[in-house]
Short mmCIF file of C-alpha atoms in Angstrom, two decimals:
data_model
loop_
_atom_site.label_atom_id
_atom_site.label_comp_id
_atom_site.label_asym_id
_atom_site.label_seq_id
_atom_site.Cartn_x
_atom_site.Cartn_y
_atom_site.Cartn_z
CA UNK A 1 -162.39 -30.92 -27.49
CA UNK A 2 -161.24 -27.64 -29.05
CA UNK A 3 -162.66 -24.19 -28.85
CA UNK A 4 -164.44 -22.78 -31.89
CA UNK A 5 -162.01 -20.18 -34.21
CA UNK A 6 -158.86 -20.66 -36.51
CA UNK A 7 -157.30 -23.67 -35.43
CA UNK A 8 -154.04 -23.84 -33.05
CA UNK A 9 -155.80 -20.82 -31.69
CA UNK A 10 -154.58 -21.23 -28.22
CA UNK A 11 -157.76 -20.49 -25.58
CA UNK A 12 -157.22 -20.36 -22.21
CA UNK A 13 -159.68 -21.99 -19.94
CA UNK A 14 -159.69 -19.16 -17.63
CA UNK A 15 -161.29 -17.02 -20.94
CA UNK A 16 -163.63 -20.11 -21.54
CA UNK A 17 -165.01 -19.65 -18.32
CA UNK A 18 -165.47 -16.55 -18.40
CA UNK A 19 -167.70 -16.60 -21.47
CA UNK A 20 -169.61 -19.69 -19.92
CA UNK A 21 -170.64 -17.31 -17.15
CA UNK A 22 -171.14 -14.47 -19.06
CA UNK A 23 -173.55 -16.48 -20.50
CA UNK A 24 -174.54 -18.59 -17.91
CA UNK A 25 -174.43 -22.53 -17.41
CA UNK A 26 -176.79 -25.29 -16.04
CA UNK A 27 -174.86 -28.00 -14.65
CA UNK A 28 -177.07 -31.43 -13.55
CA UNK A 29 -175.71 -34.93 -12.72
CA UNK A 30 -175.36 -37.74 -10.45
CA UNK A 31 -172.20 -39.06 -9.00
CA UNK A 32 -171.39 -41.62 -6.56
CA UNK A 33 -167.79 -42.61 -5.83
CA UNK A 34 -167.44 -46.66 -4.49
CA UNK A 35 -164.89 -48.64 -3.89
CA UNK A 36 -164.84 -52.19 -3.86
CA UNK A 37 -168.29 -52.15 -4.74
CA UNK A 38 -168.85 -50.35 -1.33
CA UNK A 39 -170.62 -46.74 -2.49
CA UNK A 40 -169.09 -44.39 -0.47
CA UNK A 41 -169.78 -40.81 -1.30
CA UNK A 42 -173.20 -39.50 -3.37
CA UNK A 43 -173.50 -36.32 -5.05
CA UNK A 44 -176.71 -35.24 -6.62
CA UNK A 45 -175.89 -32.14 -8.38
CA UNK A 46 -178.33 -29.57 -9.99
CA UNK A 47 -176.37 -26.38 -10.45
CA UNK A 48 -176.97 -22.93 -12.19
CA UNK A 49 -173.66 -21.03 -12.44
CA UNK A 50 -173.80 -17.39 -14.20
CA UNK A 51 -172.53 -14.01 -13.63
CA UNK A 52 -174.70 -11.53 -11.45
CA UNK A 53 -175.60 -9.47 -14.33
CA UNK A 54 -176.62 -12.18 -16.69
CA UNK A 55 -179.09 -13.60 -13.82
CA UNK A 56 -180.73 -10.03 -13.70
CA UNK A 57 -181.34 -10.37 -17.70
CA UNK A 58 -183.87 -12.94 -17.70
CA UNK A 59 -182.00 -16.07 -17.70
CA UNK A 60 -183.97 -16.84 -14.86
CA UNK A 61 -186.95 -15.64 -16.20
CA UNK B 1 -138.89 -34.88 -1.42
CA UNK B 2 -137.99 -32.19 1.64
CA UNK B 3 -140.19 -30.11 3.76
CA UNK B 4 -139.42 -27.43 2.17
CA UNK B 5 -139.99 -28.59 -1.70
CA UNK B 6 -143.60 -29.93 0.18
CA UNK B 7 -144.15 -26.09 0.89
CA UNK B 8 -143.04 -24.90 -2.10
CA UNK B 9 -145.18 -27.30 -3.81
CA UNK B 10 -148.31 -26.92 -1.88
CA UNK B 11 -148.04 -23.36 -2.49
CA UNK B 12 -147.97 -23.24 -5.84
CA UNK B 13 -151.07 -25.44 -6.04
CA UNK B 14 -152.93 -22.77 -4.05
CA UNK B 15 -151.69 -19.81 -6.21
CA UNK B 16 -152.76 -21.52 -9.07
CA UNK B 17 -156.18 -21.47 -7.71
CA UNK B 18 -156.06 -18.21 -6.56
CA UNK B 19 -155.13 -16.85 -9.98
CA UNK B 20 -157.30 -18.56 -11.42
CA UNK B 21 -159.98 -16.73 -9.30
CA UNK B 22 -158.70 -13.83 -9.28
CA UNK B 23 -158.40 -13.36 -13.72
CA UNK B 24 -161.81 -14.81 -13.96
CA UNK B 25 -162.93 -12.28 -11.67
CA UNK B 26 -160.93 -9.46 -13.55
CA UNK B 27 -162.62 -10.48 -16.77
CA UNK B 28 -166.37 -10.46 -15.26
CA UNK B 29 -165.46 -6.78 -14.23
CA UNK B 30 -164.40 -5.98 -17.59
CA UNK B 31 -167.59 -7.03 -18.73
CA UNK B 32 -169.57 -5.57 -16.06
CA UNK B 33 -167.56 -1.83 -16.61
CA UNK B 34 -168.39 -2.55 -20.16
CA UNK B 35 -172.00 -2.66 -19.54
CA UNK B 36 -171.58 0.29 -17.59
CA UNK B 37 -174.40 -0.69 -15.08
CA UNK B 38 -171.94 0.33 -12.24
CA UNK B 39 -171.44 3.49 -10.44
CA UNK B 40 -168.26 5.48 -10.13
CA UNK B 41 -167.13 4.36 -6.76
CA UNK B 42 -167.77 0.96 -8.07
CA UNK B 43 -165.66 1.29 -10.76
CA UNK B 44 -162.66 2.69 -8.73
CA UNK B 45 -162.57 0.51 -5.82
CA UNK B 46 -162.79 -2.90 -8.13
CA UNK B 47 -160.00 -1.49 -10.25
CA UNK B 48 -158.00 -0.90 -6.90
CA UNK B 49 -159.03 -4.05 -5.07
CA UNK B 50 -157.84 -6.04 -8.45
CA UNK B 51 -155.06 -3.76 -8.56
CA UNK B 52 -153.56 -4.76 -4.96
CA UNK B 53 -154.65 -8.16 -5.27
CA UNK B 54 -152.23 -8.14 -8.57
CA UNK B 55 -149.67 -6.79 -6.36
CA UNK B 56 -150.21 -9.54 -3.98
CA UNK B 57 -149.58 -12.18 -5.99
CA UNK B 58 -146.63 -11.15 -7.24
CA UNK B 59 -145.40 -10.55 -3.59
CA UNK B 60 -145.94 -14.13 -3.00
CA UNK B 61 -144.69 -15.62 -6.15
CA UNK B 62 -141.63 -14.12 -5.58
CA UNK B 63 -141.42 -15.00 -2.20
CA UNK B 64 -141.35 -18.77 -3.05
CA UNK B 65 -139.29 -18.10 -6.29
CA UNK B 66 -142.50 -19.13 -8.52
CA UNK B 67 -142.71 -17.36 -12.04
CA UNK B 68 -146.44 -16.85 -13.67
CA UNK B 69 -145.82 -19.76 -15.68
CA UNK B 70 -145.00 -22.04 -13.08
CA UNK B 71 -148.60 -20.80 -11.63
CA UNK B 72 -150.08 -22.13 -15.62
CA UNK B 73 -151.28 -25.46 -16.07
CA UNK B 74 -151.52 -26.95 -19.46
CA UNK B 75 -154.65 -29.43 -19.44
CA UNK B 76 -153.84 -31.47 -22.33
CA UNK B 77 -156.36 -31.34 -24.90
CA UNK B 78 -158.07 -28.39 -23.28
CA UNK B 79 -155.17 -25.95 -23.54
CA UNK B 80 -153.42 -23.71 -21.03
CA UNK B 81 -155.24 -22.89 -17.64
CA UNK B 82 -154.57 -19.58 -18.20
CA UNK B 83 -153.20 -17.54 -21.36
CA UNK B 84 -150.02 -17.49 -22.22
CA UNK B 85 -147.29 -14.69 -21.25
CA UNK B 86 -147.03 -11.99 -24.10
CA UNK B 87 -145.20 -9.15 -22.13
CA UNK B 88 -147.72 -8.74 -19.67
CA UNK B 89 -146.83 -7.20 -16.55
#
């Protein structure tokens, strides 16, 4: 997985983040952590993650 | 493995964190003065909170001998956790 741009372009994942929530992100998914068969832990996940301002500019909308 | 190379360790881990936090959080104001949707006052106290919580860190790296680098993971495939040192303060 490599960023977009010239390559060996070094991109820091603190910047990626940054323009995920700039932008914003919709995170869904289902995890469930077993062992031995035995399931232990389930997470049903349905997330939106964005900054403040790009929730006011009809993302949501 | 001593107590105090535990410490040392464990404390790095949360700095990492924190940094983390707190240049993602410098970035989103960037953007936000950018936009200039914010007032004055809101301008100057984010600039001064950031500012002290800069100051902070640095405080506490030093206090457990950690330099910025030592706070930067590299993830591999992904790249660096956060960007490199060029000089920056």
């Amino acid at each position: 997985m490599t960023a977009g741009g010239p390559p060996h372009a070094e991109v820091a994942l603190v910047d990626l983040l940054d323009r995920l929530l700039a932008g914003g992100v919709v995170i869904t998914g289902d995890l469930s952590l077993c062992i031995a068969d035995v399931e232990l832990v389930r997470i049903s996940l349905r997330a939106l993650l964005t900054s403040v301002e790009g929730a006011t500019e009809g993302i949501l909308t | 493995m001593d107590k105090d190379t535990v410490e040392r360790d464990l404390v790095r881990l949360v700095l990492t964190v924190v940094e983390l936090l707190r240049q993602l959080m410098e970035r989103q104001a960037i953007r936000r003065v950018e936009r200039n949707n914010l007032t004055e006052e809101q301008e100057e106290r984010i600039g001064m909170t950031l500012m002290i919580l800069d100051d902070r860190m640095t405080e506490l790296r030093t206090r457990y001998d950690l330099s910025p680098e030592d706070l930067n993971l590299d993830l591999g495939p992904l790249g660096p956790l956060l960007p490199r040192q060029e000089g920056r303060h």
